[in-house]
Amino acid sequence: MQVVKQEVIKAGACIAFFVDIMTSKPDRNAPKIARILRESTAKVIVVMASGADFLIVLEELLRQNVTGKVWVGSEAWASSTFLSVKRFQDVLVGSVGFSIHADQISGFAEYFESLNPSSDLHDPFIKEFWEQAFSCKWLDQDELVNNASLQPCTGKEKLGNVMLKLDFRLSLNVYTAVYAFAWALQNLHDCQLGKGQFEHESCTNISFFQPWQLLYYVKHVNFKTKDGNHIFFDAKGNPPPIYDIINWRLGCSESCPVGFAKLTLPGKPICCFQCVRCPQGQISNQTDAVMCQQCSWDTWSSFQQDKCIPKAIDFLSYVELLGLSLAAISISSSVVPLCIVSIFMCHKTTPVVRANNYSLSCLLLLSLFLCFLCSLGFIGYPQSEMCLLRQVAFGMVFSLCISSVLAKTITVVIAFTAIQPGSRLKRWTSVKVSYCVVVFCMCIQLSVCMVWFSFSPPFPEHDIITQPGVIIINCNEGSPTAFWCMLGFLGILASISFIVAFLARRLPDSFNEAKFITFSMLAFLTVWISFIPAYFSARGKYTVAMEIFAILSSTWAMVACIFMPKCYIILLRPDMNSREHLMKSGRGQ
């Protein structure tokens, strides 16, 4: 202590007082020391004492509420565990001390974490250490029943977190000391006669040597450990004076605010951590949260990530621009087939209407009217009934539409062929044949839908994966195979209609509409083939919007290609809608 005083004065500092700590009960002077410290204006207090002695003074300082001092401690107490006791924080905050150097021992962390009572059966100390480390007891079944309040050891506890709480300064010294003795023994063993360090340059026998002889070699070791630390002793037998300067503070890291969680830093004390923001979908609503809490499936983290808020619900709604626009197009488009029906009814005796199968044309226009309206079933909140209705309506209405087109095409071909002399197809020109084609095709599609809805019907689905923070509500087809079978059947009908109409495109225009059906089916197939990649690439409500767009586009293709030319003749070219023009056109062809 005298050396310290001399060095302090030499450095130009002032010593306000010097007092010895008496710890024996008769001479204990802790209250006096606390009073001196409280009354003194000195701010920096150097304490050279053992941890046990200083703890007695510390208790008295706490009782007398002595704060605002900066403590400088010796290695005897600067790293003591009582410095981290919460009730001493106001007294000791900001303390500085010298401590024996601590360093990592190569391979020791891996060895320490691998320790386990079940695998180290021959280690007599492992169970005792385990009980101290985890505050538990090794109990047999009877002891466990009789001592229900005791925490039993299981052997499954992890030493990783315990290692952060342990001070391995002493372990490093023991490790270095063992190596120093090992090097001393090695040098003693390697001594050569005539080059020894003792009288007459003699050596000693490794099996029979005096303690002072080994001590000589210990004092003269000079080596580096595996971690690169240089170990040697000076003339007085002291190792290199390497110390760690320790600064005690209230925390190694700043407090983590809400929305963040503590992440322990590897190899650091448990109070040293990093604040990391909670991932999306997780929150922390308190400071210094150990971990983030996962929001429930229907909620999402707020912007500050301090609370869970209900997720936004997304579906194709009538109140948004996209849904409202599609609904308006659907309703306004549905008026067109009705207008065409009224035109046909007013002119049903004219040659153009009669030549194109009035009753079947009206059935086709009715189905086109329903095709436009069925797209409305895809807009709005998807409920169980709506998911079923919109798919069956779509499948059946389009089957009615395409089968009517197919029936018209077949009727045109049969009608033209039946006028040949001696043709046996005259009996197939009846309108009943057309209706039979329509009914047959409808029955096949109905069977597909019934099997589909019996085994795996469509149902509402809450998609929380596609767009984080949003619940996308859509209709799951249930069975993708059945859904594509339904579309595939429509594709087959359209393909057959296209092929038949294409082969019959050169029939006289005055008696058939084959070329217009060819164009309509070509447009229909083009739209739905383009729909397939768009369906798989779109997500959420845009998948539904793509299907509505395909429905409206393909329906408009049939209206424009099949019926617009007839309306043009009826309304704008009445001269072409006469028996004389038809007969003249027929003779010309």
mmCIF file of C-alpha atoms in Angstrom, residues 179-191 196-198 204 210-223 231-233 237:
data_model
loop_
_atom_site.group_PDB
_atom_site.id
_atom_site.type_symbol
_atom_site.label_atom_id
_atom_site.label_comp_id
_atom_site.label_asym_id
_atom_site.label_seq_id
_atom_site.Cartn_x
_atom_site.Cartn_y
_atom_site.Cartn_z
ATOM 1 C CA TYR A 179 1.987 -25.732 -18.468
ATOM 2 C CA ALA A 180 4.793 -23.967 -16.565
ATOM 3 C CA PHE A 181 5.426 -27.082 -14.458
ATOM 4 C CA ALA A 182 5.227 -29.260 -17.566
ATOM 5 C CA TRP A 183 7.868 -27.128 -19.303
ATOM 6 C CA ALA A 184 10.028 -27.167 -16.163
ATOM 7 C CA LEU A 185 9.864 -30.964 -15.998
ATOM 8 C CA GLN A 186 10.605 -31.182 -19.708
ATOM 9 C CA ASN A 187 13.688 -28.949 -19.337
ATOM 10 C CA LEU A 188 14.804 -30.918 -16.290
ATOM 11 C CA HIS A 189 14.460 -34.147 -18.252
ATOM 12 C CA ASP A 190 16.340 -32.784 -21.295
ATOM 13 C CA CYS A 191 19.330 -31.598 -19.241
ATOM 14 C CA GLY A 196 23.526 -28.511 -16.398
ATOM 15 C CA GLN A 197 22.502 -25.616 -14.175
ATOM 16 C CA PHE A 198 23.752 -26.976 -10.879
ATOM 17 C CA THR A 204 19.490 -34.162 -11.743
ATOM 18 C CA GLN A 210 14.839 -32.061 -4.883
ATOM 19 C CA PRO A 211 12.000 -29.481 -4.830
ATOM 20 C CA TRP A 212 14.489 -26.606 -5.077
ATOM 21 C CA GLN A 213 15.867 -28.118 -8.253
ATOM 22 C CA LEU A 214 12.422 -28.163 -9.880
ATOM 23 C CA LEU A 215 11.784 -24.627 -8.597
ATOM 24 C CA TYR A 216 14.906 -23.459 -10.419
ATOM 25 C CA TYR A 217 13.566 -24.770 -13.713
ATOM 26 C CA VAL A 218 10.111 -23.289 -13.019
ATOM 27 C CA LYS A 219 11.635 -19.837 -12.507
ATOM 28 C CA HIS A 220 13.493 -20.108 -15.796
ATOM 29 C CA VAL A 221 10.723 -21.354 -18.081
ATOM 30 C CA ASN A 222 10.124 -19.317 -21.213
ATOM 31 C CA PHE A 223 7.386 -20.498 -23.556
ATOM 32 C CA ILE A 231 5.007 -16.946 -20.162
ATOM 33 C CA PHE A 232 8.179 -16.264 -18.148
ATOM 34 C CA PHE A 233 9.197 -15.096 -14.639
ATOM 35 C CA GLY A 237 9.735 -14.943 -9.615
#
